[in-house]
Coordinates of C-alpha atoms and ligand atoms in Angstrom, one line a residue:
X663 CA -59.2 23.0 91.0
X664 CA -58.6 23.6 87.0
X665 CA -58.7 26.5 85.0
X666 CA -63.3 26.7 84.0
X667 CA -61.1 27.5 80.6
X668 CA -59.8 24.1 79.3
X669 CA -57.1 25.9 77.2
X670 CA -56.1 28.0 80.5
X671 CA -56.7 24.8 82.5
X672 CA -53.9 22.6 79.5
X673 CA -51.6 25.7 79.8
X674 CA -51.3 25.3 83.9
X675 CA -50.2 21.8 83.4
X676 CA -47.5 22.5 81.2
X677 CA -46.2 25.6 83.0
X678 CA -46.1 23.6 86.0
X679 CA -44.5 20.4 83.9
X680 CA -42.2 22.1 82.4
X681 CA -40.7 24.5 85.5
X682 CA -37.1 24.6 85.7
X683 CA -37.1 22.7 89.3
X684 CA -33.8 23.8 90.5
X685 CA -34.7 27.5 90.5
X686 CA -36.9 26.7 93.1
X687 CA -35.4 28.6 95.7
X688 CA -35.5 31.7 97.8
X689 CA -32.6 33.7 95.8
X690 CA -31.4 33.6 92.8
X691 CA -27.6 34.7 91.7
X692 CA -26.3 34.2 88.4
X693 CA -24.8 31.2 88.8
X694 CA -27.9 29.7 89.2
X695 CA -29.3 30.4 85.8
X696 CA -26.2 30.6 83.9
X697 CA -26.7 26.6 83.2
X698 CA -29.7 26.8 82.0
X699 CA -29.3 29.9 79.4
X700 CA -26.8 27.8 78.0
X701 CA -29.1 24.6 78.3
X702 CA -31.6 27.1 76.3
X703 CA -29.3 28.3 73.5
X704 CA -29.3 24.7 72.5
X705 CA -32.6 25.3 70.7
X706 CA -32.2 26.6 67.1
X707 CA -35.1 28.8 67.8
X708 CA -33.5 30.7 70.3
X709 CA -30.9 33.7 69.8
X710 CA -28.8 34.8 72.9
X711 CA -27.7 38.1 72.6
X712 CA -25.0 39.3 75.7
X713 CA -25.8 42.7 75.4
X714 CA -23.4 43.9 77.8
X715 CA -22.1 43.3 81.5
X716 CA -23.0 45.0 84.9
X717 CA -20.8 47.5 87.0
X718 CA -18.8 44.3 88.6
X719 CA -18.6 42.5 85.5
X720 CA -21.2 40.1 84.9
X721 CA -22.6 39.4 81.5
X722 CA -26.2 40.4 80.9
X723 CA -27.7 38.2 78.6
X724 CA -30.8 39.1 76.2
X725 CA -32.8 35.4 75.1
X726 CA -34.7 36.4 71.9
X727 CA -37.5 34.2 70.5
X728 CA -39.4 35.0 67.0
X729 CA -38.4 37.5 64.2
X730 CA -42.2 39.0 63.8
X731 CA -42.8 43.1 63.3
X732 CA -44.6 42.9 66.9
X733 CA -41.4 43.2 69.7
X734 CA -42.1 42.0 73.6
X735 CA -39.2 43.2 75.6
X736 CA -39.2 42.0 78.7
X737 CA -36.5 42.1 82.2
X738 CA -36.0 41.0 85.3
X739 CA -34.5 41.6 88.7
X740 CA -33.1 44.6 87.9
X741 CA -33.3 44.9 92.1
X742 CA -30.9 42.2 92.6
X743 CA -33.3 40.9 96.1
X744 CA -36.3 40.3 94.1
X745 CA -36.0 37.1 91.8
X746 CA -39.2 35.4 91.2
X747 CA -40.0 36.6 87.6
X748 CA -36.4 35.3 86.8
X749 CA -37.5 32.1 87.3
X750 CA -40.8 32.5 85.8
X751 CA -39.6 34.0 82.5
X752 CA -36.7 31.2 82.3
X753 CA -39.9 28.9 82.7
X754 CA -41.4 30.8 80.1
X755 CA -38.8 30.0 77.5
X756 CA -38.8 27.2 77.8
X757 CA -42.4 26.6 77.7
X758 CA -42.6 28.5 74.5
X759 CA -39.8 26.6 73.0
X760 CA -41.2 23.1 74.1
X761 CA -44.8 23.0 73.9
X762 CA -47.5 22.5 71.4
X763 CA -48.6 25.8 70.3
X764 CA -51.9 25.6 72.4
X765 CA -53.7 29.2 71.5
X766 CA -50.9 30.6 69.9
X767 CA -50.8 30.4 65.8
X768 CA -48.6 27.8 64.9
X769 CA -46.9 31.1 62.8
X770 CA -46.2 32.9 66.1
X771 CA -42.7 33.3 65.2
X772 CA -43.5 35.4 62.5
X773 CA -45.7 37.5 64.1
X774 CA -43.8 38.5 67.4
X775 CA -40.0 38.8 68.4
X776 CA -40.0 38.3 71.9
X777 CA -37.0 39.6 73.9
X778 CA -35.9 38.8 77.4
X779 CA -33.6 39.7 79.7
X780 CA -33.6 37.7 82.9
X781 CA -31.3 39.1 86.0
X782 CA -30.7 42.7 85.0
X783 CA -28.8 43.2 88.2
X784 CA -26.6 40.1 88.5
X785 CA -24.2 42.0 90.9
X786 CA -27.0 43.1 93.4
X787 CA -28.6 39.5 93.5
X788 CA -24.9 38.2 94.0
X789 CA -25.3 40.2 97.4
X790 CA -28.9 39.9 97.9
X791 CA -29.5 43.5 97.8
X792 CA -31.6 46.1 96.1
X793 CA -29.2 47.9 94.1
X794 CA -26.4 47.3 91.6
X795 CA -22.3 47.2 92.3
X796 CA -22.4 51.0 92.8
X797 CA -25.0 51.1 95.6
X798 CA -27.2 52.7 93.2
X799 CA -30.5 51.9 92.9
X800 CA -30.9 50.8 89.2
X801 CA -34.9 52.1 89.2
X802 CA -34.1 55.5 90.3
X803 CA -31.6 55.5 87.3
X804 CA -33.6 55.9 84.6
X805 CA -32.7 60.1 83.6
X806 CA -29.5 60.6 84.6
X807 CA -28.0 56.8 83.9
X808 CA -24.7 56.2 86.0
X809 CA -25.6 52.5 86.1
X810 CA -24.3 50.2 83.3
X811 CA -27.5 48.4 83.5
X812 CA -30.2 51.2 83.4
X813 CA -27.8 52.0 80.4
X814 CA -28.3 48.8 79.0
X815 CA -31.5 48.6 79.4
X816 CA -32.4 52.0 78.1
X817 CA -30.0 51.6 75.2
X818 CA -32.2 48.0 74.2
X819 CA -35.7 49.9 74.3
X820 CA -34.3 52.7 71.7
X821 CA -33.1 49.6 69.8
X822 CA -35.9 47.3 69.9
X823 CA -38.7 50.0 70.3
X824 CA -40.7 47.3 72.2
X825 CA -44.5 47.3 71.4
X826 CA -45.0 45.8 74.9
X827 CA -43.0 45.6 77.9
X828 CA -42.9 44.1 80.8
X829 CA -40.9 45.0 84.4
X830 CA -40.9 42.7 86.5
X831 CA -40.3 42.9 90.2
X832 CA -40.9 41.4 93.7
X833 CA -42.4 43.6 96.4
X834 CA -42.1 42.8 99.8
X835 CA -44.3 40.6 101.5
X836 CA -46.9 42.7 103.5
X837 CA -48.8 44.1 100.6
X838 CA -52.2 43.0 100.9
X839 CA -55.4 43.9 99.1
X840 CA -57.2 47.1 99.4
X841 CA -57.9 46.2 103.4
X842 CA -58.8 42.8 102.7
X843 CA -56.5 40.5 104.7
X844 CA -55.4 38.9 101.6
X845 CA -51.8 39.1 100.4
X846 CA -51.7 41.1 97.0
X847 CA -49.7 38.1 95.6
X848 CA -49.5 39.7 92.4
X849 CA -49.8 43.3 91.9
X850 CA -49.9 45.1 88.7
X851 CA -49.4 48.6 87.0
X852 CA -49.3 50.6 84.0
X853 CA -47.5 53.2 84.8
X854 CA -48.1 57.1 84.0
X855 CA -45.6 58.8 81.9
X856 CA -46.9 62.3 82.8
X857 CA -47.7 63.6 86.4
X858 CA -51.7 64.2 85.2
X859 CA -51.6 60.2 84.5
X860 CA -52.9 60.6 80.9
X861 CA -53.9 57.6 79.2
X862 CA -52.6 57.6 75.5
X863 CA -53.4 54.1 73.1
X864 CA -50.2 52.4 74.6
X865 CA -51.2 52.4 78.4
X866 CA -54.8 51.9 77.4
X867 CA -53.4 49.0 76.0
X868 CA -51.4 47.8 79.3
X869 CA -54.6 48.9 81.5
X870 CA -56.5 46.0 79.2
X871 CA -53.7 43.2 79.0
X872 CA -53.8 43.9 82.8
X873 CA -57.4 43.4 83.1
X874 CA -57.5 40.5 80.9
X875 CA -54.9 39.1 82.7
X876 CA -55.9 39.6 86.2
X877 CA -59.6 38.0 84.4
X878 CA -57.5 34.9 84.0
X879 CA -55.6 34.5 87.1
X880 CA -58.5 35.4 89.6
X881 CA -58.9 31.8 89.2
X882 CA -56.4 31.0 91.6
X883 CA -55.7 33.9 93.6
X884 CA -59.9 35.8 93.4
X885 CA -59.0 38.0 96.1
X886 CA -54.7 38.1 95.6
X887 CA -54.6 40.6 93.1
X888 CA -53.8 44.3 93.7
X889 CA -53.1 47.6 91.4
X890 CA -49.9 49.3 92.1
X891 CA -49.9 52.9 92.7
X892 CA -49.4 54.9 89.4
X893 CA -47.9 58.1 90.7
X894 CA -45.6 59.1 88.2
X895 CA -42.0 59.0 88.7
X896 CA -40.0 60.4 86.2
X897 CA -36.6 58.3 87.2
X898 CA -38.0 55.6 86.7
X899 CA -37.5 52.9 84.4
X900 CA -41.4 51.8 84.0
X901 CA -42.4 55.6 83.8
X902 CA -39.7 56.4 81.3
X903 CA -40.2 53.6 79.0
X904 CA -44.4 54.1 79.1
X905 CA -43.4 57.4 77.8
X906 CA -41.1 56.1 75.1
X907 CA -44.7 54.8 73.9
X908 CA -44.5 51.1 74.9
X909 CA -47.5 49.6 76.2
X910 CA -45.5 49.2 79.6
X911 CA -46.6 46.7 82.3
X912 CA -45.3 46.2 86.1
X913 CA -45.8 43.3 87.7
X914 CA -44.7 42.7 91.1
X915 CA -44.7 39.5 92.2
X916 CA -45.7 39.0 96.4
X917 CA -46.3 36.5 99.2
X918 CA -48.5 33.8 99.3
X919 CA -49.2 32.1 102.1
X920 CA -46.9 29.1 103.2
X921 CA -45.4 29.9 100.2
X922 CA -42.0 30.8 101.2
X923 CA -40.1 30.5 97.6
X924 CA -42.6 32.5 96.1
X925 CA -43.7 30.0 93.9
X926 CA -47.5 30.6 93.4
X927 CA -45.9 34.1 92.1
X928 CA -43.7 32.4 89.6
X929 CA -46.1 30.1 88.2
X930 CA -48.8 32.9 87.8
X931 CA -46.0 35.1 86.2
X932 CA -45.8 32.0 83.2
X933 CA -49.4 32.1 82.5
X934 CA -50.1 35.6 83.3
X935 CA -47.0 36.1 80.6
X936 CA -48.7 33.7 78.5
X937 CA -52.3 35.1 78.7
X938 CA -50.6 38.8 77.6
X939 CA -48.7 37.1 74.6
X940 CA -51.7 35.3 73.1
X941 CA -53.9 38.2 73.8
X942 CA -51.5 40.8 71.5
X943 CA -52.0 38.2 69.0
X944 CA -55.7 37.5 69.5
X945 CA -57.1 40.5 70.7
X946 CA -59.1 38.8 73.4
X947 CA -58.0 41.9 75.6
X948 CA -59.5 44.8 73.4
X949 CA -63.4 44.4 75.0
X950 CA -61.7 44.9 79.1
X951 CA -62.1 48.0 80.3
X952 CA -60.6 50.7 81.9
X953 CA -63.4 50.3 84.7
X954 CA -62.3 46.3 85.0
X955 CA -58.2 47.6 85.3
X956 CA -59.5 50.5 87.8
X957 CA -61.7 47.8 89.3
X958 CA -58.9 46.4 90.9
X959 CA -58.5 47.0 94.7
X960 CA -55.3 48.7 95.5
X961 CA -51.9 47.4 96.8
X962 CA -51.8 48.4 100.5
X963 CA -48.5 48.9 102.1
X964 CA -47.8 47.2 105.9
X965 CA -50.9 45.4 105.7
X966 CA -49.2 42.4 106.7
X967 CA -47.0 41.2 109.4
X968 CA -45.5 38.4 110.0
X969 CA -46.7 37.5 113.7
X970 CA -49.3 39.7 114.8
X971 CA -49.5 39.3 118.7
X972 CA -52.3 40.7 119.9
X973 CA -53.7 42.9 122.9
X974 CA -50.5 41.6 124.8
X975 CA -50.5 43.3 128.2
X976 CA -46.9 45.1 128.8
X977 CA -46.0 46.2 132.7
X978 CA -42.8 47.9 133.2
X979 CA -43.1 47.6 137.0
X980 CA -43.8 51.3 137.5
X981 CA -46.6 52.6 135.5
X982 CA -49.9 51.7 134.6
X983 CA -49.6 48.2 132.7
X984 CA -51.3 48.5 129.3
X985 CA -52.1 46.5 126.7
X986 CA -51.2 46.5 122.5
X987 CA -50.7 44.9 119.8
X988 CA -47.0 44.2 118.7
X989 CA -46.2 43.1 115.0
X990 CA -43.4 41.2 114.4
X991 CA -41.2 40.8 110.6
X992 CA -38.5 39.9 109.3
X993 CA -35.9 41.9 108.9
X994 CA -34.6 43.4 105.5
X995 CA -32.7 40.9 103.9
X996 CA -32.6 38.7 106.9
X997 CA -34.0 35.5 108.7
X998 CA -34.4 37.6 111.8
X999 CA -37.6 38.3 113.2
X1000 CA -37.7 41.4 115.0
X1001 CA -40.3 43.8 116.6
X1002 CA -41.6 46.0 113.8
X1003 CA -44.4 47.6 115.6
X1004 CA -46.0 49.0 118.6
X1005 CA -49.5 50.2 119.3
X1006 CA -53.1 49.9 117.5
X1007 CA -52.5 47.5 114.6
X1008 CA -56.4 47.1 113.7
X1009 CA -55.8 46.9 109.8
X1010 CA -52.8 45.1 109.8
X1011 CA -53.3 41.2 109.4
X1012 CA -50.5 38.4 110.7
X1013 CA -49.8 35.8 108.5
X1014 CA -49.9 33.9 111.9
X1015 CA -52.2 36.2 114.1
X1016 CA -52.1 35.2 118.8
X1017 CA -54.8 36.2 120.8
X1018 CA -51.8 37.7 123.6
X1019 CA -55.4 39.2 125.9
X1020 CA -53.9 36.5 128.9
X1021 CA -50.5 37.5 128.0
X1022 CA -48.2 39.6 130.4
X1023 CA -44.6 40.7 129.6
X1024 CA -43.1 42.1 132.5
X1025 CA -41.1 45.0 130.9
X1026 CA -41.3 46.9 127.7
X1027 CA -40.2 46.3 124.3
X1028 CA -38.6 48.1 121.5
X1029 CA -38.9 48.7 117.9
X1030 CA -36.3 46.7 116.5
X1031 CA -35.9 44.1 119.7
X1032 CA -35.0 40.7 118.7
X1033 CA -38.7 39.0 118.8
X1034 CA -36.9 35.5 119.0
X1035 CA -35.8 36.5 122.4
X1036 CA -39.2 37.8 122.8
X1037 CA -41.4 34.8 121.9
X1038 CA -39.2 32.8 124.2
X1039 CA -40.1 35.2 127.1
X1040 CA -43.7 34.5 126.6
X1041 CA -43.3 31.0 125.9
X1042 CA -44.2 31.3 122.8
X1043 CA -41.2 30.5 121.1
X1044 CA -42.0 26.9 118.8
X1045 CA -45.4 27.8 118.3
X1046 CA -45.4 29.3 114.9
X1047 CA -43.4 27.1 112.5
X1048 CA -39.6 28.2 113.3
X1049 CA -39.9 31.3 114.9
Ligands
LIG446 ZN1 -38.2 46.0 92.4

């Protein structure tokens, strides 16, 4: 169903026309967007910038669109495992450089200098991990600054002195929403830059782009949108720049369901991006509030499994059998499903959920137990897509 907005409803159909279709995939290493960067510094219009190269080597390249007095700086995977935004942004581009104006003023370019740097952390996506070619992670980096790219990236926002910025991440794919059994597909944050979570003009601003945009995407996702947790954290990256007085906004892009490449998340990333852009311009954020960014139900962690077998009777042969729930997920930065959990799971949803009540497994199982191994012992193996 289309966008009630027609604008919002036009923009859709050109993010989704205009996606870069190869990056539709589960990872992303440089490789994969090198091409199209340098399909992309074909336009006149754009300026790439290599600012520098990671620990192992790699250039890190900064795409800049605009030369206005108003600077968007925006990054992604800077965790090398998490690369939906990079798509999304790369999309973006693209859609900025290609399309009609829409809502923007056709003098947009004057306006705004937009700045992004896609892949942070080219070495950890090379290995599909979390942190950069030291083993450090890069968002733990942001006082003390061993990594080149935390450097880099730190050394751009005392350069540009963004007016907005934007951190983009993945998180992993059992948020869900408040204790709805929704996946928090997108979550968002402006984070504190002080432990007492003041809010100054800049993160009012974020709290308001947040709320407008989450106003626009409920449309698609009107119970798949969460607020991140705002403790403060003083090394990190989104803390540390919020306090450098940019209007700083996380978003962390999640699962969908049967949406394995994440691909919902990317193509809400592109209009959410979109919204936020035409909204510094227009102002159509300023009447949120911070009751509509506070409104928004929390990000809950483990509310999700994968496979949630439930009230499963277990008998060891010796003691009283008993029966529990067992969740099963992936493991870290693998295809293998494995037993994550043991007991009273009330509160924690399956993407595929089994009513195990006329279930017996003669034994007892383990945290950590292969679950393929498992689902074949109860027959179950086949049953839920792959697994
Ligand atoms: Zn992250």
């Amino acid at each position: 169903m289309s966008h009630p907005d027609a604008a919002i409803a036009a923009l859709e159909q050109e993010v989704i026309a205009l996606q870069w279709t190869q990056l539709d995939r589960r990872h992303l290493t440089y490789p994969d967007i090198a091409p199209i960067i340098d399909e992309l510094t074909q336009h006149e219009k754009l300026k790439v910038t290599t600012i520098g190269e990671s620990y192992l080597g790699t250039p890190i390249r900064r795409l800049s669109l605009g030369q206005g007095p108003l600077i968007i700086l925006a990054w992604t995977q800077m965790h090398g495992d998490e690369p939906t935004a990079t798509a999304a942004v790369l999309d973006w581009l693209r859609l900025l450089l290609e399309r009609s104006p829409g809502s923007l003023p056709t003098d947009w370019h004057e306006l705004i200098t937009l700045h992004v740097i896609p892949m942070l952390n080219p070495d950890g996506a090379a290995q599909e991990i979390r942190q950069n070619g030291q083993g450090i992670d890069i968002n733990r980096d942001a006082l003390v600054q061993q990594t080149p790219e935390g450097r880099l990236l730190w050394q751009q926002v005392q350069r540009l002195q963004p007016t907005v910025a934007f951190n983009l991440h993945d998180q992993n794919p059992y948020y869900a929403v408040g204790d709805s059994a929704e996946p928090a597909t997108i979550a968002f944050l402006a984070p504190a830059y002080h432990p007492d979570k003041h809010v100054d003009s800049a993160r009012l601003q974020a709290k308001q782009l947040i709320a407008h945009m989450r106003h626009i995407l409920s449309h698609w996702l009107p119970q798949g949108i969460a607020r991140y947790d705002d403790s403060y954290s003083a090394r990190s990256f989104g803390d540390r720049i919020a306090g450098a007085g940019a209007s700083t906004i996380l978003i962390e892009s999640g699962a969908h369901r049967d949406d394995p490449h994440r691909q919902v998340a990317r193509r809400l990333n592109v209009i959410a991006l979109q919204v936020a852009l035409e909204a510094v311009l227009s102002g159509a954020h300023r009447d949120t509030t911070l009751a509509d960014y506070y409104g928004i139900p929390g990000n809950t962690a483990d509310g999700f499994c994968d496979i949630k077998l439930c009230q499963i009777t277990l008998n060891d042969g010796t003691h009283e059998p008993f029966q529990t729930d067992i969740c099963l997920c992936l493991a870290k930065g693998s295809e293998t499903l494995e037993v994550d959990f043991i007991g009273d799971a009330r509160g924690v949803h399956g993407f595929v959920e089994h009513d195990a009540r006329e279930l017996t497994l003669p034994g007892l199982v383990r945290i950590g137990d292969d679950a393929a191994a498992l689902l074949q012992r109860l027959g179950l193996r086949g049953e839920h897509g792959n697994w």
